[in-house]
Every structure is written in structure tokens, then in C-alpha cells.
C-alpha positions as protocol buffer text, in pm:
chain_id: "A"
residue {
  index: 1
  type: UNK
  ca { x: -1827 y: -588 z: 3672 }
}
residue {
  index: 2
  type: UNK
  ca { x: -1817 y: -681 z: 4041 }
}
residue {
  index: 3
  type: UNK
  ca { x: -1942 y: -1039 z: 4171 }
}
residue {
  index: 4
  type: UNK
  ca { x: -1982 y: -1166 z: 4514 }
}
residue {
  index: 5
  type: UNK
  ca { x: -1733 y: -1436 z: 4511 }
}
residue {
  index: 6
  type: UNK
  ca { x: -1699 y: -1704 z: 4831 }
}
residue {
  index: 7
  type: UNK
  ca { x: -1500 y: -1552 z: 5108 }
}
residue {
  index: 8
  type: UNK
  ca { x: -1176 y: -1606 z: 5249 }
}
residue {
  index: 9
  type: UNK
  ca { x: -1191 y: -1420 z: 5572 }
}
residue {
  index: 10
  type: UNK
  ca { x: -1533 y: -1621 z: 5725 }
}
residue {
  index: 11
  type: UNK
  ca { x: -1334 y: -1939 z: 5629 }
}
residue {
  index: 12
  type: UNK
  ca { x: -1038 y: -1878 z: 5795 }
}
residue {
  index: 13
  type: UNK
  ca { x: -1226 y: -1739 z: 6120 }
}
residue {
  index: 14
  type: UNK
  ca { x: -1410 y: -2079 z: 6085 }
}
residue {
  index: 15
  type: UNK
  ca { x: -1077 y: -2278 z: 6112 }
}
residue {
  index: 16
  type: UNK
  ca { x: -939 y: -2081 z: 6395 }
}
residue {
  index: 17
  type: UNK
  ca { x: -1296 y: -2175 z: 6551 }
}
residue {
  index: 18
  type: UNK
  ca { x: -1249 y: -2504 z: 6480 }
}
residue {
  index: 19
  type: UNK
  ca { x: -904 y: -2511 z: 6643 }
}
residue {
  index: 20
  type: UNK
  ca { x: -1107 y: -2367 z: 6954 }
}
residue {
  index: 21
  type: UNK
  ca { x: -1314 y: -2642 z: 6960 }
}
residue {
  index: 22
  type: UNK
  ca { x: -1051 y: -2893 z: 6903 }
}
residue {
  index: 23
  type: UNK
  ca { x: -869 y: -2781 z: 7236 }
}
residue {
  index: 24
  type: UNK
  ca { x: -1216 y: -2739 z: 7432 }
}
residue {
  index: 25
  type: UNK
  ca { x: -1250 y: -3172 z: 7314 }
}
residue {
  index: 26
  type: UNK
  ca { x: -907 y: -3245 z: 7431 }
}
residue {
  index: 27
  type: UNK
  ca { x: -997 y: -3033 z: 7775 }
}
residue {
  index: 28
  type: UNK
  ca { x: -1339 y: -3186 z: 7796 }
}
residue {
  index: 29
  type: UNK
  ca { x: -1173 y: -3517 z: 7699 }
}
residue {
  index: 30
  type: UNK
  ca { x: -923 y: -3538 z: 7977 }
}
residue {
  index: 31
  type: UNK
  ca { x: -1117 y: -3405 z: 8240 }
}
residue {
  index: 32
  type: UNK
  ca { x: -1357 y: -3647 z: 8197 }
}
residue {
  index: 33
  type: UNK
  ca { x: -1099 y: -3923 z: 8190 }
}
residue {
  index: 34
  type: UNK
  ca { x: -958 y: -3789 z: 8515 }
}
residue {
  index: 35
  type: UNK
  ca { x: -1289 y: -3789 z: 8680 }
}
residue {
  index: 36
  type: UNK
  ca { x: -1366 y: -4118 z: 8571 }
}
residue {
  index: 37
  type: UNK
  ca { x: -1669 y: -4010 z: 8420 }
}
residue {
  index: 38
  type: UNK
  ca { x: -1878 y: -4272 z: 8194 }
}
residue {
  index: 39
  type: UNK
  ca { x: -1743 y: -4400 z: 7852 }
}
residue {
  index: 40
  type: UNK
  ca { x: -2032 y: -4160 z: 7656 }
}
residue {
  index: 41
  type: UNK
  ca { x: -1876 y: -3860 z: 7779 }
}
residue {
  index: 42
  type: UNK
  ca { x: -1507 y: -3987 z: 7669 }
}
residue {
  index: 43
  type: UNK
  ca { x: -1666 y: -4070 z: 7326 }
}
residue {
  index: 44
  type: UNK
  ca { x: -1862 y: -3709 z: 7355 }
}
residue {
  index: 45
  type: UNK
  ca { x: -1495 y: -3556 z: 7360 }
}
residue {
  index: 46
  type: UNK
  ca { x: -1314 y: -3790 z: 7108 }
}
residue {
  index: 47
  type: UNK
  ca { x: -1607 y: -3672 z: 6884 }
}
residue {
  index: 48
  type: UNK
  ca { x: -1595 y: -3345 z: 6893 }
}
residue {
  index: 49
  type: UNK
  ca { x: -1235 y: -3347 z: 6855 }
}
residue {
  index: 50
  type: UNK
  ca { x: -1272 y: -3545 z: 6516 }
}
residue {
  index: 51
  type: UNK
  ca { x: -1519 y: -3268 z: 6418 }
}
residue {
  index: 52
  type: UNK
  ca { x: -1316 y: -2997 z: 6510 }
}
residue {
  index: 53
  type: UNK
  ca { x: -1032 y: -3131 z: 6277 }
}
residue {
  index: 54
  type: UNK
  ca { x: -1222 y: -3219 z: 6005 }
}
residue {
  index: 55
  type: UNK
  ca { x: -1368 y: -2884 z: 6061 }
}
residue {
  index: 56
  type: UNK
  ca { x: -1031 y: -2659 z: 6081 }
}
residue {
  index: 57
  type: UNK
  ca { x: -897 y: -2871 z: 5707 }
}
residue {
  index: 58
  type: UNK
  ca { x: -1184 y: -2779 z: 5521 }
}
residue {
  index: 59
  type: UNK
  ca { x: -1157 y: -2399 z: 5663 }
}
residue {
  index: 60
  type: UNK
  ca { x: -820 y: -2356 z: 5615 }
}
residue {
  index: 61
  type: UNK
  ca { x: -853 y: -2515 z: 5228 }
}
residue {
  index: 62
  type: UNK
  ca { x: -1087 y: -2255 z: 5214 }
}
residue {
  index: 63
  type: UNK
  ca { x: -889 y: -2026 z: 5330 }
}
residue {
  index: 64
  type: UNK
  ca { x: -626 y: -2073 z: 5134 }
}
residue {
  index: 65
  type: UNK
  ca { x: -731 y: -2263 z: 4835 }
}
residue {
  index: 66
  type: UNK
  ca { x: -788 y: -2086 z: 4457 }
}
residue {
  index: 67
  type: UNK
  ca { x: -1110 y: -2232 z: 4409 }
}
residue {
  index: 68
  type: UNK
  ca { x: -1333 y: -2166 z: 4734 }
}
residue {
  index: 69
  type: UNK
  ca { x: -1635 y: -2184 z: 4906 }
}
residue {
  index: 70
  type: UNK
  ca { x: -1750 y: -2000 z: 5211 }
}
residue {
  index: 71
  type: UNK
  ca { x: -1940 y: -1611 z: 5269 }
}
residue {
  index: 72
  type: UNK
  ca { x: -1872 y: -1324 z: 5098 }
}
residue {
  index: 73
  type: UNK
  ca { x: -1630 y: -1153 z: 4908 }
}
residue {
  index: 74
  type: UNK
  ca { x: -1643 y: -848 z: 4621 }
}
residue {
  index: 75
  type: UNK
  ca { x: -1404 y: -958 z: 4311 }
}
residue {
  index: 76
  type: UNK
  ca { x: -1368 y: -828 z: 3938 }
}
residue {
  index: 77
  type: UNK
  ca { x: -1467 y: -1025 z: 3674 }
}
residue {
  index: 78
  type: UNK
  ca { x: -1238 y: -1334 z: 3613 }
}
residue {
  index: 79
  type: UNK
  ca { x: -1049 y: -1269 z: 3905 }
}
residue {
  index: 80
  type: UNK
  ca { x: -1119 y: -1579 z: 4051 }
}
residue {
  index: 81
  type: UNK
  ca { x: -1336 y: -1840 z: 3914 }
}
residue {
  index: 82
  type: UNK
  ca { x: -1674 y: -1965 z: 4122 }
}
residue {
  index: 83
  type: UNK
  ca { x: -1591 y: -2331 z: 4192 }
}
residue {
  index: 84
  type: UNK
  ca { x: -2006 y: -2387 z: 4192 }
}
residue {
  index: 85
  type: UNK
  ca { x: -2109 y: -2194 z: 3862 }
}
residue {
  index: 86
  type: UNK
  ca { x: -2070 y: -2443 z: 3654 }
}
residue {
  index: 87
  type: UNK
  ca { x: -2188 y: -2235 z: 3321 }
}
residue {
  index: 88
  type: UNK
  ca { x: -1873 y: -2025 z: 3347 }
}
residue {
  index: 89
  type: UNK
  ca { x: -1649 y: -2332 z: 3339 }
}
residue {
  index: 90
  type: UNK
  ca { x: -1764 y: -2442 z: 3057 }
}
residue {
  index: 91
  type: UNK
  ca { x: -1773 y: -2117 z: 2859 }
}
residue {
  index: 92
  type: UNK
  ca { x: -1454 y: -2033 z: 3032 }
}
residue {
  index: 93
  type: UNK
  ca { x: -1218 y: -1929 z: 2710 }
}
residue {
  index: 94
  type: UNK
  ca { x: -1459 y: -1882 z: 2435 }
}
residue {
  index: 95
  type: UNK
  ca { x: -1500 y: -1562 z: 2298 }
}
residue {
  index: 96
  type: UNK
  ca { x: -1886 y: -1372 z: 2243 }
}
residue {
  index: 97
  type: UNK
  ca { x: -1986 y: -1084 z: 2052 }
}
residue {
  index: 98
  type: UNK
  ca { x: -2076 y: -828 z: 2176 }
}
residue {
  index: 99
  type: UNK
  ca { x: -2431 y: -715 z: 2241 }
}
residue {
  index: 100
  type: UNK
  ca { x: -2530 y: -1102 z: 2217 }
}
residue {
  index: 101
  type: UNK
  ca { x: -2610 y: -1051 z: 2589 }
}
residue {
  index: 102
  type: UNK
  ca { x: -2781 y: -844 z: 2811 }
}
residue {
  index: 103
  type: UNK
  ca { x: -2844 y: -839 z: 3187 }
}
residue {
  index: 104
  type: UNK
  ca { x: -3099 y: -952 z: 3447 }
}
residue {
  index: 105
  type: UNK
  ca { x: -3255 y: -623 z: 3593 }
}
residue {
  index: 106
  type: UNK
  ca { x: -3340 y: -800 z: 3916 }
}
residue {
  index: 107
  type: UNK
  ca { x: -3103 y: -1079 z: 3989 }
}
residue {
  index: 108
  type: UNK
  ca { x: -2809 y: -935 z: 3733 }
}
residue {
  index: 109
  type: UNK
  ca { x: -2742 y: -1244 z: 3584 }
}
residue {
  index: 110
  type: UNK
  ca { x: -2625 y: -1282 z: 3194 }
}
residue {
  index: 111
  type: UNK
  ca { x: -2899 y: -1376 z: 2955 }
}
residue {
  index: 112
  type: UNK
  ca { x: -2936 y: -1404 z: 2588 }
}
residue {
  index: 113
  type: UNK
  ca { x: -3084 y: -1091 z: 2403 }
}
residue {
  index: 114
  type: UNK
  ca { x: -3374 y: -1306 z: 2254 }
}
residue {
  index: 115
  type: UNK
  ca { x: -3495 y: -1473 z: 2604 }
}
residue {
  index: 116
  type: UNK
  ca { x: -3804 y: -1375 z: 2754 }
}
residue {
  index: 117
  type: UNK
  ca { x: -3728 y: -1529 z: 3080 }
}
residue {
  index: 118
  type: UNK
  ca { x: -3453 y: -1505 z: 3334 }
}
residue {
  index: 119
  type: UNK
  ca { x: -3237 y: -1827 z: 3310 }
}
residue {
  index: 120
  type: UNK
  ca { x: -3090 y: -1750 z: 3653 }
}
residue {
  index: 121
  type: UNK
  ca { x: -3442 y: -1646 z: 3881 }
}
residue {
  index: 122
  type: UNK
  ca { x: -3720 y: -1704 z: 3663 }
}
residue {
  index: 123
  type: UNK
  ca { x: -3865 y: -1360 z: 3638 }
}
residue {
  index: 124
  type: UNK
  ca { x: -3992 y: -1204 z: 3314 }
}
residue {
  index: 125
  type: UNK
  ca { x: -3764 y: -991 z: 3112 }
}
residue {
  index: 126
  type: UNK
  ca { x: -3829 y: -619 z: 3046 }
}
residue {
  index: 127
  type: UNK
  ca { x: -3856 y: -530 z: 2626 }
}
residue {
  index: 128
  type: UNK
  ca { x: -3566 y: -455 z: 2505 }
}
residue {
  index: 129
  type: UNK
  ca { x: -3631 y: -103 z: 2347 }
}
């Protein structure tokens, strides 16, 4: 079954953003310096450069990284693990039998065949005929 899985593609446009802003600090930076401008403005650059780095190294590990975090992206079932779903870690391995589980008609998330109540968003369960 498909999942939407965190994206790689909005991360790295984020870190080649971030790069863009990291030049625009070092521009802003030095132009301020050369116009002898006050110290906030200096500190204004020198800020948004740190940002911007900070900024680009968490995109690009993103990016690039096996377990990620960002927008969207359409995988197959244990193609890639969700870093954040912390129920498929730890039943990562084990086997089930099948027909133990059934799905969430309106959020589509696994749930036991004698709950009542979606774990995942609360709603009530249909009968199971």
C-alpha cells in the first residue's frame, strides 16, 4: 500500500534557499560594513548568515539522509521507514496474522479488528460485516 512519506525534493529546494540567503547575509553584511552603517545592522547580517547555515545542514540532511523529515513524498510499504511513527519502530520485524487488522475508512490508518474506535483520528469504526 502507498504512504505519504517526508519528502526529499522540498528539502533540498529548502537548502539551496538557504544557501540564497546565506549569500544575501554576506552581501547585506558587507555592504553595511562598507557604509559604516550601525553595529545592529552588522549583527542583522551575521544573523541571518548563522540561520542560513544552520538552515542549508538540516535541508541537505534531509535531503540526503535515510530517515527524513520534510513535505511530501508517495513510497511503498517499508520502503523507507517514517523517522516520527514511532508504532512502526517498534513493531518493525514482528510478524501478524493475517486478518488481525483492518483499516481506518477515513484516515486509513491500521487498527485492530475488535476496536470500536480509530486509534489514529478518533472517529467511530464502521461494523465489520
Amino acid at each position: 500500500m502507498k504512504s505519504v512519506k517526508p519528502g526529499r525534493g522540498p528539502s533540498a529546494m529548502g537548502a539551496m534557499g538557504s544557501v540564497v540567503g546565506v549569500i544575501f547575509g554576506v552581501i547585506w553584511t558587507g555592504a553595511a560594513a562598507s557604509m559604516g552603517a550601525p553595529p545592529f545592522f552588522l549583527a542583522f547580517g551575521v544573523l541571518f548568515i548563522i540561520v542560513g547555515v544552520v538552515q542549508a545542514l538540516y535541508h541537505y540532511k534531509n535531503a540526503t539522509g535515510e530517515n527524513r523529515f520534510s513535505e511530501f513524498d508517495i513510497t511503498e510499504d517499508g520502503e523507507e521507514p517514517d523517522p516520527l511513527d514511532r508504532r512502526a519502530r517498534e513493531t518493525a520485524g514482528r510478524e501478524e496474522p493475517d486478518g488481525a487488522y483492518r483499516f481506518c475508512p477515513y484516515c486509513g490508518a491500521r487498527v485492530g479488528e475488535e476496536f470500536s474506535y480509530c486509534a489514529q483520528c478518533g472517529r467511530e469504526l464502521p461494523e465489520i460485516e
